[in-house]
Every structure is written in C-alpha cells, then in structure tokens.
Short mmCIF file of C-alpha atoms in Angstrom, two decimals:
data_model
loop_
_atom_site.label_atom_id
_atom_site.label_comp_id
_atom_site.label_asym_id
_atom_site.label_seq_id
_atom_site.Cartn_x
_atom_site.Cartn_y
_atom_site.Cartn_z
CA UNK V 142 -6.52 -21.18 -0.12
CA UNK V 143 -9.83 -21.96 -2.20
CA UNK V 144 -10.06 -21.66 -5.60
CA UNK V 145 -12.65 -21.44 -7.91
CA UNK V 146 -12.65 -22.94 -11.49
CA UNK V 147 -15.04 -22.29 -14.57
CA UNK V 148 -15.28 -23.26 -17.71
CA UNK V 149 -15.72 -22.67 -21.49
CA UNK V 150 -15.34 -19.14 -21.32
CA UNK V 151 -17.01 -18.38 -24.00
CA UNK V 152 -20.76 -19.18 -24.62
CA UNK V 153 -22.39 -18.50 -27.47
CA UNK V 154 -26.37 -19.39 -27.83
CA UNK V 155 -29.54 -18.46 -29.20
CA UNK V 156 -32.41 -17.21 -27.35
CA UNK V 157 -34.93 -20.24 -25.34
CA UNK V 158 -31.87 -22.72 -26.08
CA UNK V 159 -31.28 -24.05 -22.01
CA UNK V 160 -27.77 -22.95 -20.24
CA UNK V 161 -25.51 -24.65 -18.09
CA UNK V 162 -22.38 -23.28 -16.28
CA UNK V 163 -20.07 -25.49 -14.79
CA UNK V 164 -18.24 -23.90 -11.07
CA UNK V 165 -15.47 -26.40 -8.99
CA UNK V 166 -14.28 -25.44 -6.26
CA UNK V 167 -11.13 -26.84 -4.20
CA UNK V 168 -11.41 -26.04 -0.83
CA UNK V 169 -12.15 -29.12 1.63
CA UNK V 170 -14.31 -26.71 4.25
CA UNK V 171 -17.41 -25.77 4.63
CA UNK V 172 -18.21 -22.92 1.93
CA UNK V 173 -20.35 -20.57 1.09
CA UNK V 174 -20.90 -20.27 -2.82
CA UNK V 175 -21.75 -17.35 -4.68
CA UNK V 176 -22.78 -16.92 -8.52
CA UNK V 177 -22.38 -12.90 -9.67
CA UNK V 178 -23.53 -11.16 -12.95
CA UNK V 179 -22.17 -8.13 -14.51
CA UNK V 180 -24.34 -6.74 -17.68
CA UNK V 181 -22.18 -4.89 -20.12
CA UNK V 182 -21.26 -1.33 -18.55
CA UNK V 183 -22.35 -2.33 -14.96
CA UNK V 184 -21.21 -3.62 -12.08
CA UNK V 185 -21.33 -7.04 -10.09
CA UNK V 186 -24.46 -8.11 -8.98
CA UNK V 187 -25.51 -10.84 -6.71
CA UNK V 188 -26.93 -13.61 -8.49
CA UNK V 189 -28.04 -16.06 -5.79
CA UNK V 190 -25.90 -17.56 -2.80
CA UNK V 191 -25.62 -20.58 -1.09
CA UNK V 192 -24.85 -20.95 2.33
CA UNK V 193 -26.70 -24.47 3.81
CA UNK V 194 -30.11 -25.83 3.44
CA UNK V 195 -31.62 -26.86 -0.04
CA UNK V 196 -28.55 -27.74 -2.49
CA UNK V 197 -30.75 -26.28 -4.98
CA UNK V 198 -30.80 -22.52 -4.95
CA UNK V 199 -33.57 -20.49 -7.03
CA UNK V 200 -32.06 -16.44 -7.56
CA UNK V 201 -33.11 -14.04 -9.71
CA UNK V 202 -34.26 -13.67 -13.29
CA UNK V 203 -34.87 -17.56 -13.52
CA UNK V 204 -31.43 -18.67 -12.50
CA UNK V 205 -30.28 -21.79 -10.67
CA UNK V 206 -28.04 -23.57 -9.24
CA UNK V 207 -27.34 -26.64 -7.53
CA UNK V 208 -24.67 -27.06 -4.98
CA UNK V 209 -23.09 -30.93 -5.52
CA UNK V 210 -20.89 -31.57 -2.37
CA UNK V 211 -19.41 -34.63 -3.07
CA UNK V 212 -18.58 -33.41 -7.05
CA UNK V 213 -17.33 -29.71 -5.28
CA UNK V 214 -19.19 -28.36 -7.63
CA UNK V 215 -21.92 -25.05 -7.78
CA UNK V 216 -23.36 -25.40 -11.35
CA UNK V 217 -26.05 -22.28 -12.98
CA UNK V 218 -28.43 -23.30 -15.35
CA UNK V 219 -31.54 -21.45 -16.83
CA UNK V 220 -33.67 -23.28 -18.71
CA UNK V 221 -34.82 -20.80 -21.51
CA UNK V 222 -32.21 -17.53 -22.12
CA UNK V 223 -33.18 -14.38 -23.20
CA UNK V 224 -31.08 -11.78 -24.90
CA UNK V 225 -31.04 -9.89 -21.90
CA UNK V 226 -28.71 -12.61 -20.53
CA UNK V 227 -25.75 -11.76 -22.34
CA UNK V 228 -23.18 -10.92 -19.01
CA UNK V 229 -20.12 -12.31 -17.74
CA UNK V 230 -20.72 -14.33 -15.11
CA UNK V 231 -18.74 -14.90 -12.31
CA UNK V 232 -18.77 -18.07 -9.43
CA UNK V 233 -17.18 -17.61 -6.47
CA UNK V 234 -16.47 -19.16 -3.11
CA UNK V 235 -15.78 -18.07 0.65
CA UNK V 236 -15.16 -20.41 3.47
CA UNK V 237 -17.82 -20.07 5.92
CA UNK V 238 -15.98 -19.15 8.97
CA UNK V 239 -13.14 -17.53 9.45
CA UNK V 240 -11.84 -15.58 6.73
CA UNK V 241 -14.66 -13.61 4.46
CA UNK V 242 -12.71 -13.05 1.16
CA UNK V 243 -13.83 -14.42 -1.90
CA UNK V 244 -12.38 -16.57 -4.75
CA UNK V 245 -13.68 -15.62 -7.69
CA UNK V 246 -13.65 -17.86 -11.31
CA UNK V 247 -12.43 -16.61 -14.61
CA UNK V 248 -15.82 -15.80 -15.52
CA UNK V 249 -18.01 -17.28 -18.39
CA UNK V 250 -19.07 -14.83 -21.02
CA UNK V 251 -21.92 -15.56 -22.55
CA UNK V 252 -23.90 -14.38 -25.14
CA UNK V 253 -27.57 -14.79 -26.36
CA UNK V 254 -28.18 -14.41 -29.99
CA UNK V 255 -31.62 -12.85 -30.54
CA UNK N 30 -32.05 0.02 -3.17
CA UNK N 31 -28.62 1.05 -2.01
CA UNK N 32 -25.45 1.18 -3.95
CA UNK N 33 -21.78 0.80 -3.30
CA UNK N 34 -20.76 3.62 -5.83
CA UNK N 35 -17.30 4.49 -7.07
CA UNK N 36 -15.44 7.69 -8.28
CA UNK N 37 -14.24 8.37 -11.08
CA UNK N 38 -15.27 5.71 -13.58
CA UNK N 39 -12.46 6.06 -15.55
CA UNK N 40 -8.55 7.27 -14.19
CA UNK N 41 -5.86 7.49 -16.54
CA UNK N 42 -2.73 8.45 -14.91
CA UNK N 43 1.13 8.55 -15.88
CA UNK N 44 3.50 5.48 -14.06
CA UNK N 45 5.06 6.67 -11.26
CA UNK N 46 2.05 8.90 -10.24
CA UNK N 47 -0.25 8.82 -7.30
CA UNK N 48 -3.69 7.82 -7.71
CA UNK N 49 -6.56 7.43 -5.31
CA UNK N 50 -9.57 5.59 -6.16
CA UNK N 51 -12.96 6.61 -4.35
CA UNK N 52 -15.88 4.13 -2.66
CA UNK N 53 -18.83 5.19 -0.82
CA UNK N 54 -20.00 1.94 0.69
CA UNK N 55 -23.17 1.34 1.74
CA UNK N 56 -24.00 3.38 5.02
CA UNK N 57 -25.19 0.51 7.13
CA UNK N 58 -22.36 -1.77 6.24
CA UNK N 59 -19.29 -1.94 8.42
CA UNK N 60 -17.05 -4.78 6.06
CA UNK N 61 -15.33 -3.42 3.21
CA UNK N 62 -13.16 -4.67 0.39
CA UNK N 63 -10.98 -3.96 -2.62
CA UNK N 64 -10.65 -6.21 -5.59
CA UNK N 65 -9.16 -5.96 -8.67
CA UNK N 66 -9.80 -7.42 -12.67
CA UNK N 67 -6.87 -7.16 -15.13
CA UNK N 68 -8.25 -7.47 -18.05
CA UNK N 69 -8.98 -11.40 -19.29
CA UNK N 70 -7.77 -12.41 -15.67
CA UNK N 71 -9.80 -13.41 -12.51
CA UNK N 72 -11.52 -10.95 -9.78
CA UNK N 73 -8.62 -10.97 -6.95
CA UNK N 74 -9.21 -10.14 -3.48
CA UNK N 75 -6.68 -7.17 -2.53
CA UNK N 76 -7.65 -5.93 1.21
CA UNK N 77 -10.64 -6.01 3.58
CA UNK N 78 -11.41 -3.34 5.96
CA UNK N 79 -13.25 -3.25 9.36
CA UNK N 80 -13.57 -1.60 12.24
CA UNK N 81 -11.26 1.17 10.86
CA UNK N 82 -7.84 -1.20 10.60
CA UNK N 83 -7.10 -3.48 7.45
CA UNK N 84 -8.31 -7.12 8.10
CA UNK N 85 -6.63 -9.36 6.04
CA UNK N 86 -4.70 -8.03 2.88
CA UNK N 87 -3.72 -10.53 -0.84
CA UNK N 88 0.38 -10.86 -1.42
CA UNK N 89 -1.10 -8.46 -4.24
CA UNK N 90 -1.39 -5.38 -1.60
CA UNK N 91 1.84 -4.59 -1.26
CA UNK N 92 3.53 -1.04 0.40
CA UNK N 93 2.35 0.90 -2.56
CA UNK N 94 -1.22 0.13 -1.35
CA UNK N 95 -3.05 1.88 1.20
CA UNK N 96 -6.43 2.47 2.37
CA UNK N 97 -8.06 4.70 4.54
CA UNK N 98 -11.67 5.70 5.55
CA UNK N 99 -11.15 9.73 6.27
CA UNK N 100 -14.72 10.30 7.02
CA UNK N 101 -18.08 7.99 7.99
CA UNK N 102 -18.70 7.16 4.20
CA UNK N 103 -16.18 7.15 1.98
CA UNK N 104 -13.18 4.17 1.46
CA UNK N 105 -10.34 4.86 -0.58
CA UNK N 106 -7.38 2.89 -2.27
CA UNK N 107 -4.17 4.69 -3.08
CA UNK N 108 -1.89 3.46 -5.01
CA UNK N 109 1.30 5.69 -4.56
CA UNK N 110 3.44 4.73 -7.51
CA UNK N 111 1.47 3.35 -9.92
CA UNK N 112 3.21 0.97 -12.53
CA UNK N 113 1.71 0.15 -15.71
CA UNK N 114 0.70 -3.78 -14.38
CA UNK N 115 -1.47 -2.39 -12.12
CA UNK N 116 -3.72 -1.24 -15.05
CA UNK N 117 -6.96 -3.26 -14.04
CA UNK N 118 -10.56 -2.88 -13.21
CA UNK N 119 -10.80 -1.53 -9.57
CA UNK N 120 -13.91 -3.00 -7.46
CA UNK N 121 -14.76 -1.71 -4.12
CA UNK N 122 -17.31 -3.85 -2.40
CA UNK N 123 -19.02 -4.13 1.47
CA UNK N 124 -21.58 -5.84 3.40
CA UNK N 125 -23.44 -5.42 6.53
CA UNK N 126 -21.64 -8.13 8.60
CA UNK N 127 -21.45 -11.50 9.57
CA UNK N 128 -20.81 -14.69 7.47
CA UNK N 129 -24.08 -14.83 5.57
CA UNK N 130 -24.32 -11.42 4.45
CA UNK N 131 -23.32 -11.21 0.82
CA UNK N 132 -21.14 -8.88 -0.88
CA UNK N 133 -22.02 -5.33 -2.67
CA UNK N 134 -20.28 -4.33 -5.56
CA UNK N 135 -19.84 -1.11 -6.89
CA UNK N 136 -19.59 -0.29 -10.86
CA UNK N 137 -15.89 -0.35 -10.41
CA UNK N 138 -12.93 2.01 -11.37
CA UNK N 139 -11.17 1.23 -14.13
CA UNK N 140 -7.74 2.39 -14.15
CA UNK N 141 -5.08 2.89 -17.19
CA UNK N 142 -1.83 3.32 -16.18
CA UNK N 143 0.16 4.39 -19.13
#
C-alpha cells in the first residue's frame, strides 16, 4: 500500500518569510498526488493536484508544488506567506488506476506570525 | 460552489451506544468515502461507496461499521457500538468519477465517545 510521509510538523514563521513542505511518497506506481488545506474550524480543501504533465503544479492562493519522480517526492512551497496561511496541511497520494483511496501524511501545521 | 456537508458537527455519545453520522454528498457525484482523524494521527481511509454497494473498505471498517445511502442524497456511517478509540474526526468525502476527479471534503464530524 502507498504511504505518504511529511515532515517537521510544526512550522512556525513570520509573514513574507518563503515556505517549503517536504511530501515522500513510497509507492513504485504511477500516482496521482494531492496537497489539501484545512483553515482552523473548516474542512479539507483541495489545494492543487497532480496527475501527469508539467511536474510543476501552480494551485491556489500562490501555492506550488513540484512533483520529483526520481526523489518520490511532491514538495509545496510559497514564496511569500501571509497570516492567512496558518492551516494544517495535508499531502496525499492515490495510485492512478485501480484503487481510488487516498494516503494521506501526518499533516504539517503551520503557522504565520503577523 | 457545491459542498459535501455533514450533520451534526459535534456527537458526543456514551460507549456502547449507536451513533450515525450524516453526509450529503455532492448531487452530481456518484464516489463516496469515509475517513477518519484521531486526534495528532493521520487522515485514514475507512470505506468507499459506489454504485450503491461498498467498494473497497480499510482493516479499520470492521462489523461495527456500516454504511448506507437510504435516499438519492444522503450517506451515512453507523457505528453500532461505539468504543471510546473510535473518538476521532469523521470526514465524509465524494467526487464525480473517474481517476482524475479529485476528492470533496466535507467540514467533518467530530465524534467524542466517552
């Protein structure tokens, strides 16, 4: 089964500073790669996605991330934060075919100091 | 835009009682899933749903588990004896189909079992 692994679980920065999330994945497959937010009090929303194309992936709110297949890796980065930013977030992997469920990480929380 | 949405946001319930948690998934989507969040532990995938039979259920979903869709829009999870471990963060999430479609989440249930 895949799993999904992220870390420093906590993240603690100050507003413009540039942030960096590290996602590995272990599954040998082709995947697609997911990268969720959930604000304080709400609930999971879709970051951005990956399923083929462009390694690099541009979502929402300035996000990025940048699918590394040899390194199995799906990093997020946004270069400037804003406090708004403080949310868990969440990486998480499906296999492309067969089987839709996904692996989710631990999470990173992360919070933006104003 | 559409929501997944969940009822009630809050359950607190005695072990040993029944509970049933609520989803209205979105009303064009025909996949739909359960996941769970203890607290300070992962997401886990607990039981997908389509075409009105259970698709592929976690070692987590065991016979106290059950699911149902009574009507066209809502998807519940029942949990018939509940035990104090299965105090978590209840997610119910679904998508319109296919491998690329990406997962809806709704604000989730969180459950106290006490």
């Amino acid at each position: 089964a895949q799993s999904v692994s992220q870390h420093n679980h906590h993240v603690i920065l100050s507003e413009a500073a540039s942030l960096e999330l590290g996602c590995n994945y272990s599954y040998g497959g082709t995947v697609n790669l997911f990268w969720y937010v959930q604000y304080p009090g709400q609930h999971l929303q879709l970051l951005l996605k990956y399923f083929s194309g462009d390694p690099l992936v541009k979502g929402i709110k300035g996000f990025e991330a940048e699918f590394i297949k040899s390194k199995f890796s799906f990093n997020l980065r946004k270069p400037s934060v804003q406090w708004s930013d403080t949310a868990e977030y969440f990486c998480a992997v499906t296999r492309a075919w067969g089987n839709n469920r996904l692996a989710f990480g631990k999470g990173n929380q992360v919070v933006v100091i104003p | 835009e559409p929501e997944v949405t969940q009822t009630p946001s809050h359950q607190v319930t005695q072990m040993g009682q029944e509970v049933i948690l609520r989803c209205v998934p979105i009303s064009n989507h025909l996949y739909f899933y359960w996941y769970r969040q203890i607290l300070g532990q992962k997401v886990e995938f607990l039981v997908s749903f389509y075409n009105n039979e259970i698709s592929e259920k976690s070692e987590i979903f065991d016979d106290q588990f059950s699911v149902e869709r009574p009507d066209g829009s809502n998807f519940t999870l029942k949990i018939r004896s509940t035990k104090l471990e299965d105090s978590a963060m209840y997610f119910c999430a679904s998508k319109t189909g296919g491998d690329n479609s990406p997962l809806h989440f709704g604000n989730g249930t969180r459950l106290t079992v006490t």
